[in-house]
GROMACS .gro file of C-alpha atoms in nm:
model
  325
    1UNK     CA    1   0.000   0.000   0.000
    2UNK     CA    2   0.128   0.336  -0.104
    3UNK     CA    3   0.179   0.635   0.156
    4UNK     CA    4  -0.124   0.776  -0.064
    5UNK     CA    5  -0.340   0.536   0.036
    6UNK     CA    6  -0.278   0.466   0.347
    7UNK     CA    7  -0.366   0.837   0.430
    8UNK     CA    8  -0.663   0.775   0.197
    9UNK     CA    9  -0.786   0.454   0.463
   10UNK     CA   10  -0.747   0.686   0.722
   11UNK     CA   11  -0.963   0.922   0.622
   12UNK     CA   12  -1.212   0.731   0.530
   13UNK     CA   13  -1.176   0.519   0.842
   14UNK     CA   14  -1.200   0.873   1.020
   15UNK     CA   15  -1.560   0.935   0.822
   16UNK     CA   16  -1.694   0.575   0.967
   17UNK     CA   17  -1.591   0.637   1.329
   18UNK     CA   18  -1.758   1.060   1.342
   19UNK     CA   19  -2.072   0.918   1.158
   20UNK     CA   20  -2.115   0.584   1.440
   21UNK     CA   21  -2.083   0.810   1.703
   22UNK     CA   22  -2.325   1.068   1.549
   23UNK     CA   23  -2.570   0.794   1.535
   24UNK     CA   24  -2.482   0.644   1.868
   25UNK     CA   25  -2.586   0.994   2.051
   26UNK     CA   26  -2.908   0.952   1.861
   27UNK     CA   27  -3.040   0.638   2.163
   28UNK     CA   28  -3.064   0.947   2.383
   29UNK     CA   29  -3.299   1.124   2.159
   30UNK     CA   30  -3.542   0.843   2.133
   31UNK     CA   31  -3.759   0.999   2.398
   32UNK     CA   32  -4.106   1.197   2.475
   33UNK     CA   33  -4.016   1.389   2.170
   34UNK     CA   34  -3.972   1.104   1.940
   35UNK     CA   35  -4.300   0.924   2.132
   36UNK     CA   36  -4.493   1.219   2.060
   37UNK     CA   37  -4.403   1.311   1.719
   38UNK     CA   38  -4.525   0.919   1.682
   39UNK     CA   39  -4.854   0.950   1.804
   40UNK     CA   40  -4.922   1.254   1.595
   41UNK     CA   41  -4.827   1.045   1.283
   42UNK     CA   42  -5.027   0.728   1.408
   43UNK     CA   43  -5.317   0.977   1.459
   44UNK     CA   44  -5.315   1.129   1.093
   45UNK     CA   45  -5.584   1.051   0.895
   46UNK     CA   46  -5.437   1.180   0.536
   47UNK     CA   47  -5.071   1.136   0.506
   48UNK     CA   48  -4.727   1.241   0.613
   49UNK     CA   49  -4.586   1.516   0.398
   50UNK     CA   50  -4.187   1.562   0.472
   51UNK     CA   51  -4.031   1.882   0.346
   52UNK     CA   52  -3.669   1.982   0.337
   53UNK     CA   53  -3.406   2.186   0.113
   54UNK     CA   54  -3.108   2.038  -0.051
   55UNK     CA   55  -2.911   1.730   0.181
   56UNK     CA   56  -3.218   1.764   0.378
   57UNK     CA   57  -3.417   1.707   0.103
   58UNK     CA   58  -3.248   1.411  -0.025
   59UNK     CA   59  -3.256   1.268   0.285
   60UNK     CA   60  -3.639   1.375   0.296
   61UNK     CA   61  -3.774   1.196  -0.023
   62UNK     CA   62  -3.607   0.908   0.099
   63UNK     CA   63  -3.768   0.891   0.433
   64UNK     CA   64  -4.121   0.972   0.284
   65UNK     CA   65  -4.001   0.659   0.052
   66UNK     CA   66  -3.926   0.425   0.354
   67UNK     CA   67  -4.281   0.521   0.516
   68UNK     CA   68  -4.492   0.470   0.212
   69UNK     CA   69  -4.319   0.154   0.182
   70UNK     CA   70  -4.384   0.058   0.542
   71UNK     CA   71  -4.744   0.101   0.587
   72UNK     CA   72  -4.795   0.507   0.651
   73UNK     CA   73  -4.880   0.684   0.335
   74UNK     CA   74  -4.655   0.959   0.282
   75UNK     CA   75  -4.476   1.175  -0.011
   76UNK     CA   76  -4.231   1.469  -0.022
   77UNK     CA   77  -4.283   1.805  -0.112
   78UNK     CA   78  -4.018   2.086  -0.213
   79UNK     CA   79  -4.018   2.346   0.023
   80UNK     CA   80  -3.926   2.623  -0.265
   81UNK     CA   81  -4.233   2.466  -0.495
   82UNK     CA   82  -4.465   2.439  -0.207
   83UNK     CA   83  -4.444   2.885  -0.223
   84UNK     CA   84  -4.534   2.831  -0.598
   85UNK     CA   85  -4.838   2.629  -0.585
   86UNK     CA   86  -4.755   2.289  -0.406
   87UNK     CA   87  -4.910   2.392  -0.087
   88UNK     CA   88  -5.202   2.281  -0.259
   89UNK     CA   89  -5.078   1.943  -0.215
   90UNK     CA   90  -5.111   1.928   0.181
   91UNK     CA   91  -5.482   1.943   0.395
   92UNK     CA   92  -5.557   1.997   0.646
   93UNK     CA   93  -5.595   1.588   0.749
   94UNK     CA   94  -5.227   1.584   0.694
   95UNK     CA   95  -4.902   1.597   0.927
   96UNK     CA   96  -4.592   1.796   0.794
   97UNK     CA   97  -4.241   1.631   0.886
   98UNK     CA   98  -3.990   1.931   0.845
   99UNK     CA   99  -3.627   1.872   0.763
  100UNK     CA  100  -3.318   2.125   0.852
  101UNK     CA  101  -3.055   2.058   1.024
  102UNK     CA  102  -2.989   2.394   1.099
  103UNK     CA  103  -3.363   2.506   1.176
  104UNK     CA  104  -3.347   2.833   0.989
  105UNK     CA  105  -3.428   2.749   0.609
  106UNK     CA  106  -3.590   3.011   0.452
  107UNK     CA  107  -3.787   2.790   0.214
  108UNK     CA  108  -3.964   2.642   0.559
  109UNK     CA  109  -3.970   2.925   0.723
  110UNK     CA  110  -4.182   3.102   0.408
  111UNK     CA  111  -4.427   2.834   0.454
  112UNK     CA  112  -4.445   2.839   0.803
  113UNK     CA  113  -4.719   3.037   0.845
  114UNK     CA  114  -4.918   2.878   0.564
  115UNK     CA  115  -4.900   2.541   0.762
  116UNK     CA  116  -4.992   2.674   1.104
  117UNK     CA  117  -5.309   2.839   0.911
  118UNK     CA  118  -5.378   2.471   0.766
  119UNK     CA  119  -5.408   2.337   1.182
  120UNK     CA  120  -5.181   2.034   1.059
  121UNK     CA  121  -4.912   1.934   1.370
  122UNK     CA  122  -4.576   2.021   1.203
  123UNK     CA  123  -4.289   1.789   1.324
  124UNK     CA  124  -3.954   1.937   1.306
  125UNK     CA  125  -3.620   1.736   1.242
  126UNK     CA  126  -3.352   1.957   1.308
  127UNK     CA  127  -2.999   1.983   1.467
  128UNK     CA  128  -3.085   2.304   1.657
  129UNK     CA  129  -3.375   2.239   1.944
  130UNK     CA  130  -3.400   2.656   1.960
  131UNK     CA  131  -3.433   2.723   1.662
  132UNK     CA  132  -3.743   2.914   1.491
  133UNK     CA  133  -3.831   2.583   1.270
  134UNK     CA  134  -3.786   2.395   1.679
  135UNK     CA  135  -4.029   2.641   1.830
  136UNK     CA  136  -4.293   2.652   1.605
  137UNK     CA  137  -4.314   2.251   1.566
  138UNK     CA  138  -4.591   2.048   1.759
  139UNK     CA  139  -4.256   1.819   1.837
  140UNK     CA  140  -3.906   1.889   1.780
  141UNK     CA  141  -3.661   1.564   1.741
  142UNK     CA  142  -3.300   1.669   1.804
  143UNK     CA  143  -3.086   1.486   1.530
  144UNK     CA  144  -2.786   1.697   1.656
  145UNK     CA  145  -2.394   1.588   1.591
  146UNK     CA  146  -2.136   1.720   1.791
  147UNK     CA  147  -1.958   1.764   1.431
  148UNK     CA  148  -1.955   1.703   1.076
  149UNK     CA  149  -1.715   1.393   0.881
  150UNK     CA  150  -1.607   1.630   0.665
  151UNK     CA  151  -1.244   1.770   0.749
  152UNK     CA  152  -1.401   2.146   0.657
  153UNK     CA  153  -1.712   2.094   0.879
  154UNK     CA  154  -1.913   2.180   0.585
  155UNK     CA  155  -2.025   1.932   0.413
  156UNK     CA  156  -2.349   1.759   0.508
  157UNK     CA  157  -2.217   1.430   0.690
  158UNK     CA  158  -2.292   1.286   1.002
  159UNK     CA  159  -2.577   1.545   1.000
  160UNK     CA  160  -2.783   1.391   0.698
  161UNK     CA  161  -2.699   1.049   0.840
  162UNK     CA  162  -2.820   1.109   1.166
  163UNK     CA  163  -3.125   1.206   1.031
  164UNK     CA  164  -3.204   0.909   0.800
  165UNK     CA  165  -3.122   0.685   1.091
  166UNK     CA  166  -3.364   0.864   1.274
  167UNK     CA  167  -3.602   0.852   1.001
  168UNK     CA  168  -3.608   0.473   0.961
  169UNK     CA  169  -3.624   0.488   1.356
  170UNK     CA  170  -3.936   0.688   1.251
  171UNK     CA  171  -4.104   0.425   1.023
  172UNK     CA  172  -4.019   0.091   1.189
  173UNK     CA  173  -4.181   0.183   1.501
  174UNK     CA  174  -4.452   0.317   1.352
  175UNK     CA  175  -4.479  -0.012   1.129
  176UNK     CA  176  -4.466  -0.243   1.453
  177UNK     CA  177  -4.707  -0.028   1.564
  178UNK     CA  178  -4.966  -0.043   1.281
  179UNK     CA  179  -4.892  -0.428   1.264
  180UNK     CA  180  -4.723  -0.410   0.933
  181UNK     CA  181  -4.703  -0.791   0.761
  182UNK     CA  182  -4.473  -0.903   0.525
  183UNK     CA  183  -4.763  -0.975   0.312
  184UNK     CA  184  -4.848  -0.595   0.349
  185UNK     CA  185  -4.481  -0.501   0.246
  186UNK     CA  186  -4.503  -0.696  -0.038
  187UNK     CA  187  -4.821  -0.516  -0.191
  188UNK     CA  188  -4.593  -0.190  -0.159
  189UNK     CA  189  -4.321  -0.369  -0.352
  190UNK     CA  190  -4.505  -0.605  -0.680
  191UNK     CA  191  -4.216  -0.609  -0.882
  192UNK     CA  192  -3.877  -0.794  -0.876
  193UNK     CA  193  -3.781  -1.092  -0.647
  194UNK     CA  194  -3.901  -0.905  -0.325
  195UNK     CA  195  -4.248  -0.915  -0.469
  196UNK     CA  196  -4.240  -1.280  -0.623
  197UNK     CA  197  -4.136  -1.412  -0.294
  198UNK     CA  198  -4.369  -1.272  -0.088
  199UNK     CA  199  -4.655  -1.286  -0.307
  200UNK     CA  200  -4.634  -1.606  -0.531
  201UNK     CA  201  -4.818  -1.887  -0.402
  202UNK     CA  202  -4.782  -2.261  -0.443
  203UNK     CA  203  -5.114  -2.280  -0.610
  204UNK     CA  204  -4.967  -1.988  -0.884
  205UNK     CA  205  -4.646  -2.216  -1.023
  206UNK     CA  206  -4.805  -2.616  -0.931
  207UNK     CA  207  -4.869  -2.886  -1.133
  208UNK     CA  208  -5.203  -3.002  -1.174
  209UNK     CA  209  -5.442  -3.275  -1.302
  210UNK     CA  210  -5.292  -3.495  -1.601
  211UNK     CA  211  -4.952  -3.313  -1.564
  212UNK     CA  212  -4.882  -3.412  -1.225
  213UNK     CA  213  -4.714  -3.792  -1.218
  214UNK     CA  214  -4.945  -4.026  -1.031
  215UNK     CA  215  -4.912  -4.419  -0.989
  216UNK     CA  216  -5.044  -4.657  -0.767
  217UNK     CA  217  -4.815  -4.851  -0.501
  218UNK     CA  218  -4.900  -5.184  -0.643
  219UNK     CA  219  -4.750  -5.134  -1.022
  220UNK     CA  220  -4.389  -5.227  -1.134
  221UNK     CA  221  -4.066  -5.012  -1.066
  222UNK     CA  222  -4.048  -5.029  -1.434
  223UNK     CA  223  -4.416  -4.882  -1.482
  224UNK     CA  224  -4.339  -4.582  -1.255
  225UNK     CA  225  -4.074  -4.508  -1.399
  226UNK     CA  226  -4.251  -4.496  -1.762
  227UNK     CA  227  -4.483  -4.191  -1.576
  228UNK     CA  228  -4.192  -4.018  -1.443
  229UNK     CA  229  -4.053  -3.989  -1.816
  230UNK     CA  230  -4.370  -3.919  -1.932
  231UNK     CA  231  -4.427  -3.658  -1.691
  232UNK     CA  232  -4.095  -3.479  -1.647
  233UNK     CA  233  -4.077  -3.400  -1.265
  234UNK     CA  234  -3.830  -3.581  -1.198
  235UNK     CA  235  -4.078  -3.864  -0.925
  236UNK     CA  236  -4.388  -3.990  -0.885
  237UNK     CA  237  -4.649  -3.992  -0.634
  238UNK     CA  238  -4.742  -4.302  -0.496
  239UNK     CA  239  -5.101  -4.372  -0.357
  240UNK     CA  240  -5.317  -4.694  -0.274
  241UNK     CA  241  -5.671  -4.787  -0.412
  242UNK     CA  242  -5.853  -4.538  -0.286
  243UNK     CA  243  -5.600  -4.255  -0.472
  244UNK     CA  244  -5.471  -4.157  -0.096
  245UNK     CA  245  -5.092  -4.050  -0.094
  246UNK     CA  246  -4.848  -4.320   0.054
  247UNK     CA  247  -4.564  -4.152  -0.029
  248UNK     CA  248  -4.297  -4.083  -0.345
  249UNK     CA  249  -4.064  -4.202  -0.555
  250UNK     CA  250  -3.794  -3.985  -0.686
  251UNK     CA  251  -3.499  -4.059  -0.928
  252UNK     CA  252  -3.258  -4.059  -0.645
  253UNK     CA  253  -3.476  -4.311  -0.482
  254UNK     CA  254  -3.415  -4.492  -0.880
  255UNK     CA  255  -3.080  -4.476  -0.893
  256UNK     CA  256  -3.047  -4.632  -0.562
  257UNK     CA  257  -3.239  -4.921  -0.695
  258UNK     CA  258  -3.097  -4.954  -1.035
  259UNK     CA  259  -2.727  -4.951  -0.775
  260UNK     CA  260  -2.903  -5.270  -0.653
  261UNK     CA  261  -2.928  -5.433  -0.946
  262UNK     CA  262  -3.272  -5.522  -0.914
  263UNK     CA  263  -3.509  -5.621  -1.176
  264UNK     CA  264  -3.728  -5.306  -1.226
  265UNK     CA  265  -3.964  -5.559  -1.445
  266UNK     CA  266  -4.031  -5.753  -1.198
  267UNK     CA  267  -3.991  -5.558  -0.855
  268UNK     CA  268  -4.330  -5.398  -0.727
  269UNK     CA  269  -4.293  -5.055  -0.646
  270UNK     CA  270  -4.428  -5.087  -0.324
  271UNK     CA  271  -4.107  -5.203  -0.174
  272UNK     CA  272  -3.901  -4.879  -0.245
  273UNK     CA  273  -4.129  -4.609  -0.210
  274UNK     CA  274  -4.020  -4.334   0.063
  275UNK     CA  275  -4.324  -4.321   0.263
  276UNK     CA  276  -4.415  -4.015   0.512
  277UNK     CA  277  -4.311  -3.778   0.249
  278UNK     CA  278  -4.312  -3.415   0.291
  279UNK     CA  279  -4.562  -3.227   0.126
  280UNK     CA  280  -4.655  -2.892   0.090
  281UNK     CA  281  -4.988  -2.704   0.097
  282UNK     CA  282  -5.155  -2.506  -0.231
  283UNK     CA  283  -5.212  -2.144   0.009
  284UNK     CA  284  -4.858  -2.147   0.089
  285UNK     CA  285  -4.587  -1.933  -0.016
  286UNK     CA  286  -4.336  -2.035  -0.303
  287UNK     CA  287  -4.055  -1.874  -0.092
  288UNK     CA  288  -4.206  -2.091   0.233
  289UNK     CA  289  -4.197  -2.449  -0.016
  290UNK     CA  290  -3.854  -2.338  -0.131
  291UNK     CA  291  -3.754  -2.300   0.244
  292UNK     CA  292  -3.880  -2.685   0.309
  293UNK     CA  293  -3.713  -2.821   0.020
  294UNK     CA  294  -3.439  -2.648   0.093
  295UNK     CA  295  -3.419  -2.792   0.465
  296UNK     CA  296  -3.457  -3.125   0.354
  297UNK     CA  297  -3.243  -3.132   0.065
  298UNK     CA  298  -3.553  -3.247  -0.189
  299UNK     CA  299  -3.588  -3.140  -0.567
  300UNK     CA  300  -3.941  -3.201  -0.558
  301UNK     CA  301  -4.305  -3.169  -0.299
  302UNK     CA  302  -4.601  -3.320  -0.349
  303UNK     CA  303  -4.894  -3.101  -0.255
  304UNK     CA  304  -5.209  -3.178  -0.066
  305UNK     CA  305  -5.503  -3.036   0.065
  306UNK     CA  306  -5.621  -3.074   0.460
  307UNK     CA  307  -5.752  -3.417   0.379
  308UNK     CA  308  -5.388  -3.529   0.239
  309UNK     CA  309  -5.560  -3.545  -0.102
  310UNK     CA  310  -5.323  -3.520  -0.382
  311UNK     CA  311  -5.362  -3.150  -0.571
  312UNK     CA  312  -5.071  -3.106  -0.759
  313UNK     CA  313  -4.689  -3.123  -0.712
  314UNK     CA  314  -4.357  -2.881  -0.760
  315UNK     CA  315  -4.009  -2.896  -0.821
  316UNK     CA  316  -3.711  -2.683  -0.812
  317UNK     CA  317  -3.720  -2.636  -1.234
  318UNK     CA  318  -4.069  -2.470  -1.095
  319UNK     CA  319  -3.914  -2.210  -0.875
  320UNK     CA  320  -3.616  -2.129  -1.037
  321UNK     CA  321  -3.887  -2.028  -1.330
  322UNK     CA  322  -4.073  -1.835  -1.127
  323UNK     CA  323  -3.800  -1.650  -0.989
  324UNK     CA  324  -3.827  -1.760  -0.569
  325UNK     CA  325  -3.496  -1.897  -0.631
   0.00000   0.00000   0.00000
């Protein structure tokens, strides 16, 4: 390592250690303020607007992102467009989430007196607790750092940081609180594998009817293994007389037998069938049957109703397809 950049791993190193203890102070801030800033946001009715200029603003749109996401309808709106019509965009059902770190932007303060008029609760997210945006706010939360990462102390640092942190402090609470599912998140979030794996059912991907390999335990090895080709799935079920699952046959459990040299002509089927299977349900999740064959190191499930009834039957072809996997 050069002289160069060993200097340059120090600085950076420097960066990591201001910006963890910027957002280490922040456990003392999670207090009446932050409780109370909570309730007003559980209590709104319309939805959360956040507001802030430049770093603040950044920081803004993406913590109006994480609580849309998360179960509390929100969006951001640009302080400097809000005095040029966008005002229009909050009511009076609303809450206002105010970003500065320094308390005195004049883009907030302009509307300042436009939100009071509105009766909304305005909560302020600032670095300065006496400062005019910290007065006027229904709650203040102190996102104060004792300094910035940058060298200059000028640059927007461990102040935007601390106030993201605190902003997902914001939204997971509140999504506890509003008893926030998975399934929930996962209506926020369609597309892509998040969506697929929270979403996608067994039912959407099985096998079904005709296309799902079927034999019954009394037939030949040979016989079963004519439905497995024909089928593609890589097993069979096996059931008895009355078509109730005793269990399935797989090509591992095939190449054991053909290891055996047995006679798959002659051999019934009934003698190497791996019984007590695992089996999956049709209301499940992909991502849960992937989990179980996963766990149990199977390529394939066999899926049943509450009566063990056969209904259909996956393999791991079937999830890689769908894109669990």
């Amino acid at each position: 390592m050069t002289v160069e950049h060993d200097k340059l791993k120090r600085l950076a190193l420097a960066v990591l250690d201001t910006e963890i203890e910027a957002v280490t102070a922040l456990r003392e801030r999670i207090n009446e303020h932050f409780l109370k800033a909570c309730d007003f946001m559980l209590a709104c009715s319309g939805r959360i607007v956040v507001i802030g200029m430049g770093k603040s603003g950044h920081i803004g749109g993406k913590i109006a992102a994480t609580l849309a996401s998360t179960g509390t309808p929100a969006f951001f709106v640009h302080p400097g467009e809000a005095s040029h019509g966008d005002m229009g965009m909050i009511t009076s059902k609303d809450v206002v989430l105010a970003l500065s770190n320094s308390g005195e932007t004049s883009e907030i303060l302009t509307i300042l007196p436009l939100i009071k008029r509105l009766g909304v609760p305005l909560i302020a997210m600032s670095g300065k607790p006496h400062s005019t945006l910290a007065k006027c706010a229904s709650a203040h939360i102190d996102v104060s750092v004792e300094r910035e990462a940058c060298p200059l102390g000028l640059a927007p640092t461990s102040s935007t940081t601390a106030a993201l942190v605190m902003g997902d402090a914001l939204a997971v609470a509140l999504l506890e609180a509003r008893g926030f599912t998975a399934e929930d998140f996962a209506m926020s979030h369609p597309g892509g594998l998040l969506g697929r794996r929270l979403l996608l059912h067994v039912s959407d991907i099985m096998h079904t009817g005709n296309d799902v390999p079927q034999v019954e335990e009394s037939v030949l090895i040979s016989e079963a293994l004519i439905e497995m080709s024909a089928k593609g799935l890589g097993m069979t079920a096996v059931t008895n007389h009355q078509a109730e699952i005793i269990g399935i046959f797989t090509d591992g459990d095939l190449r054991r037998v053909l290891a055996q040299e047995i006679n798959i002509h002659t051999q019934p089927l009934s003698n190497y069938v791996t019984r007590n299977c695992k089996t999956g349900h049709p209301d499940m999740l992909a991502a849960e049957a992937l989990e179980l064959m996963q766990r149990f190191k199977i390529n394939a499930l066999l899926i049943t109703d509450d009566k063990q009834q056969l209904q259909g039957a996956i393999n791991m072809h079937d999830l890689l397809r769908a894109g669990v996997v």
